[in-house]
Short mmCIF file of C-alpha atoms and ligand atoms in Angstrom, two decimals:
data_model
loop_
_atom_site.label_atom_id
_atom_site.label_comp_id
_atom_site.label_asym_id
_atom_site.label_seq_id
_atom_site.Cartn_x
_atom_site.Cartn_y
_atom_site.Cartn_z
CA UNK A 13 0.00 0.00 0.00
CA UNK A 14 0.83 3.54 -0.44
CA UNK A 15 1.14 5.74 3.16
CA UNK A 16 1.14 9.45 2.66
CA UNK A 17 3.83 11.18 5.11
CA UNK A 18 3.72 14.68 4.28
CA UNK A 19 2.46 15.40 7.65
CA UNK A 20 5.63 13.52 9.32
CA UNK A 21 8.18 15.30 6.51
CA UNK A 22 7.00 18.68 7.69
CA UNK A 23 6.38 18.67 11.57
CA UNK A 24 9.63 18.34 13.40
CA UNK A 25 10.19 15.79 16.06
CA UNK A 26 6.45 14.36 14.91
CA UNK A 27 5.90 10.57 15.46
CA UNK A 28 3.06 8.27 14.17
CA UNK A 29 2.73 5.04 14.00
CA UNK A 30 0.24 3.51 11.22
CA UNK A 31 -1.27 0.11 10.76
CA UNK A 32 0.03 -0.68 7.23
CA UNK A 33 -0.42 -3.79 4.75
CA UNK A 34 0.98 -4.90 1.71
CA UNK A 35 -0.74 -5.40 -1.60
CA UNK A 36 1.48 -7.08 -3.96
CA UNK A 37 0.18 -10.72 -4.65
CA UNK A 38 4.05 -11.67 -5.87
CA UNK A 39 7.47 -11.25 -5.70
CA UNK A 40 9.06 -10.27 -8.98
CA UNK A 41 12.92 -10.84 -8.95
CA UNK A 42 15.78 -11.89 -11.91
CA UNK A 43 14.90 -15.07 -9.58
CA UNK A 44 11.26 -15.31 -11.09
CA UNK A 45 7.52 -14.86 -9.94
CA UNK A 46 6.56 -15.82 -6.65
CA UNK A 47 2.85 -15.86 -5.13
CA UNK A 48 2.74 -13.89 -2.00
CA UNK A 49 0.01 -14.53 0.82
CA UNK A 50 0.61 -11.22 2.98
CA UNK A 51 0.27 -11.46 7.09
CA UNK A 52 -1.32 -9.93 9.43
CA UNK A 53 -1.52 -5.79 8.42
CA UNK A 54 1.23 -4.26 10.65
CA UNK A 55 2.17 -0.83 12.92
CA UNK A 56 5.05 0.92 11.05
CA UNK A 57 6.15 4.32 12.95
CA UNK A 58 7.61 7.13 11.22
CA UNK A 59 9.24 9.67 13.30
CA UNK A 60 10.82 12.73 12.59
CA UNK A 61 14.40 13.36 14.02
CA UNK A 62 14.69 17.01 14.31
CA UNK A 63 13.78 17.86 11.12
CA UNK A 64 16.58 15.91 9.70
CA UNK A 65 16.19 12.49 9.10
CA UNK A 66 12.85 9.97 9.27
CA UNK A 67 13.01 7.01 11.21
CA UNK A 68 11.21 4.37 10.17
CA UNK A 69 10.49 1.36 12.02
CA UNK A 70 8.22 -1.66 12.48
CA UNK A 71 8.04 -5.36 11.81
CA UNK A 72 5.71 -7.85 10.52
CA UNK A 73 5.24 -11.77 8.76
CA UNK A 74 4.64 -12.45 5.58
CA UNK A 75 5.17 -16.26 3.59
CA UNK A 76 6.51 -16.30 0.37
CA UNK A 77 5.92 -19.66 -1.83
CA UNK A 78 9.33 -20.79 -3.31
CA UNK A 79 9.65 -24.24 -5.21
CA UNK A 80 11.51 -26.83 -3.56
CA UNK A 81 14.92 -26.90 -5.28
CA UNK A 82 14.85 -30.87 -5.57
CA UNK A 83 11.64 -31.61 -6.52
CA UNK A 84 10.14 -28.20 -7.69
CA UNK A 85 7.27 -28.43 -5.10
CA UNK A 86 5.71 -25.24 -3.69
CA UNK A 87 6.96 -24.67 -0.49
CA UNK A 88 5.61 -21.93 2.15
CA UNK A 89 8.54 -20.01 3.33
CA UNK A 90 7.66 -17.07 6.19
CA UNK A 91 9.93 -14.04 6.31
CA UNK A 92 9.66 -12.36 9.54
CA UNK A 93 10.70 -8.69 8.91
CA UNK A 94 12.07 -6.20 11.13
CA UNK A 95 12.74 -2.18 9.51
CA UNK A 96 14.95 -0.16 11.11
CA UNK A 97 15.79 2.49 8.62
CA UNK A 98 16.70 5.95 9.02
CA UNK A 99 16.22 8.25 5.99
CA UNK A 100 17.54 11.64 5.65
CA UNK A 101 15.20 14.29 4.87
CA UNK A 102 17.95 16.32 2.88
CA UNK A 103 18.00 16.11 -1.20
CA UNK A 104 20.44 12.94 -2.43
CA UNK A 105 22.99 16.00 -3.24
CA UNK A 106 23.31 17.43 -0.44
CA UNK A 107 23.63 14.46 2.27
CA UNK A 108 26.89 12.74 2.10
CA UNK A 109 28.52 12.41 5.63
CA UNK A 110 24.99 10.85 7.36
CA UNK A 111 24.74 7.46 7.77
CA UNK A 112 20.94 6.94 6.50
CA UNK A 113 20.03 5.26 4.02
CA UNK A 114 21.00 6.52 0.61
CA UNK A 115 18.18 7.97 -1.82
CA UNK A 116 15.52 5.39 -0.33
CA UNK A 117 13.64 3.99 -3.13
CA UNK A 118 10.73 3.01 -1.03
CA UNK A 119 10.08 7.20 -0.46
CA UNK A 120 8.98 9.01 -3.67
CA UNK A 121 9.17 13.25 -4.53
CA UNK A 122 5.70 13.57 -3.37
CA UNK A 123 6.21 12.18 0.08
CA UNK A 124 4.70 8.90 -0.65
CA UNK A 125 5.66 5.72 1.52
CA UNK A 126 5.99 2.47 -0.57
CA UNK A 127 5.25 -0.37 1.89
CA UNK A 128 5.36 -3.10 -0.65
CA UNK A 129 7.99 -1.61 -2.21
CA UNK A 130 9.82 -1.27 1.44
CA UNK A 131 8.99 -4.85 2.30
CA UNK A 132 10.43 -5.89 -1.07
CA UNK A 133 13.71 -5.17 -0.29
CA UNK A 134 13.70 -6.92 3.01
CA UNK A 135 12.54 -10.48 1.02
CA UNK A 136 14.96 -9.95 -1.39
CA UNK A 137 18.17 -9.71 1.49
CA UNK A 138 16.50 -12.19 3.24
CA UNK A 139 16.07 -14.75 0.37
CA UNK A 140 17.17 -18.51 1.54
CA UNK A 141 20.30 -19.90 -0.27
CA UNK A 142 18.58 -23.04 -0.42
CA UNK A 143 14.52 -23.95 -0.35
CA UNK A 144 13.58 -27.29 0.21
CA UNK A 145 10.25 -29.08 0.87
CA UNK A 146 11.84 -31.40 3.76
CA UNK A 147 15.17 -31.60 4.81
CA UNK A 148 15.88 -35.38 3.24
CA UNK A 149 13.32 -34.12 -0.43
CA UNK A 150 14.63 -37.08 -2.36
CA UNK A 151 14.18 -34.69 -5.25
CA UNK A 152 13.00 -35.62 -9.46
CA UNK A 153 14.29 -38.59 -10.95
CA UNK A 154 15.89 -36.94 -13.70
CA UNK A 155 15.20 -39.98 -15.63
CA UNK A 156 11.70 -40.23 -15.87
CA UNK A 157 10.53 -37.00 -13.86
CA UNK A 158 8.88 -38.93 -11.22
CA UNK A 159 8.64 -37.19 -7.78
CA UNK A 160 11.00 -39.48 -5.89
CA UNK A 161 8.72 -38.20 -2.30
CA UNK A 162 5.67 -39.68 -3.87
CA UNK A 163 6.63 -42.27 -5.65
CA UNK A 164 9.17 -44.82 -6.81
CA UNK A 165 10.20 -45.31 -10.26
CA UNK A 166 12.10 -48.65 -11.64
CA UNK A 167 15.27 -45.91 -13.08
CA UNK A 168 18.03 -46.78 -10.54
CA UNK A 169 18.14 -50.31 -10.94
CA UNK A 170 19.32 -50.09 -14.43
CA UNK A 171 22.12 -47.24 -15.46
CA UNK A 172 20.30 -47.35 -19.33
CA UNK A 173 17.98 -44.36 -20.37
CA UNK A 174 13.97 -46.22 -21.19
CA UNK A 175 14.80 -44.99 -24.47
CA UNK A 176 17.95 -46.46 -25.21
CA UNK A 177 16.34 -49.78 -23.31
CA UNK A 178 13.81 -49.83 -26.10
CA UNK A 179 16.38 -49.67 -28.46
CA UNK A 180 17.99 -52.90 -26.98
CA UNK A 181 14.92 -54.44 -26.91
CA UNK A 182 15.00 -54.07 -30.62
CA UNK A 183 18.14 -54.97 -31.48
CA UNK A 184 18.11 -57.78 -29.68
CA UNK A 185 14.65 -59.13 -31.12
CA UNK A 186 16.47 -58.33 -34.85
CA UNK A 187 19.55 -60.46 -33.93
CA UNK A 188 17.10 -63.65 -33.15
CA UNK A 189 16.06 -63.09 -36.42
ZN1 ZN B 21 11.28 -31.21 -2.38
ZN1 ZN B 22 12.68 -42.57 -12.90
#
């Protein structure tokens, strides 16, 4: 959702805290699409620091469905979030020595908050190395495709591709010829 914050931008030392929620139904990275199911809507509080810098801060849930990197299965993983961001209230140009945040992306000209865009960013450097559906996922057979958690599939006993077993078949049938 978008959160006007004029009123915080212009009141020095002025402090509210909102119940805010996010919108976006997926998370679009160079990773791919990924459904989001949003948590409970959550109290972020903006303060103003003197008429310098905005503090923003605030924490909340929200479960992100990743595939299972073994067997490609949807798996439910919850990000707990917790912002802590200071943002200086200065133009880009003229702030160099504070320690805020640079140019937040998540603020635009007209003094609009960007929760999704806010919570993006915490997914994206919270993202798991490694998703899996169980710790011991006994993944695809990469033979046959079978889900190995579901089912079993004849592959491992023999090293030969079904294709190239068919083609034995055959060649053996023309040799008894
Ligand atoms: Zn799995
Ligand atoms: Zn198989």
């Amino acid at each position: 959702m978008k959160l006007d914050i004029s009123d915080v931008y212009s009141l020095d030392n002025k402090e509210v805290t909102r119940k805010v929620h996010i919108d976006m139904a997926e998370f679009q990275s160079r990773q791919g699409t990924f459904p989001i199911q949003a948590g409970e809507p959550f109290n972020l509080t903006i303060a103003n620091e003197e008429g310098k810098r905005l503090r923003l801060s605030g924490e909340g849930d929200v479960t992100v469905q990743i595939p299972c990197d073994r067997c490609l299965q949807e798996v439910d993983v919850p990000f707990h979030f917790e912002i802590e961001k200071t943002v200086s209230l200065a133009d880009v140009s003229e702030e160099t020595e504070d320690d805020s945040d640079e140019a937040a992306s998540y603020i635009d000209e007209e003094r609009v908050l960007d929760v999704d865009r806010l919570i993006f960013n915490e997914i994206l450097v919270n993202w798991p190395a490694k998703v899996l559906c169980r710790p011991d996922c006994k993944g695809i057979c990469p033979k046959c495709g079978t889900n190995l958690n579901l089912a079993t599939c004849d592959c491992e006993q023999g090293e030969l591709d079904p294709r190239m077993a068919q083609f034995q078949d055959v060649f053996n049938k023309f040799k008894e010829v």
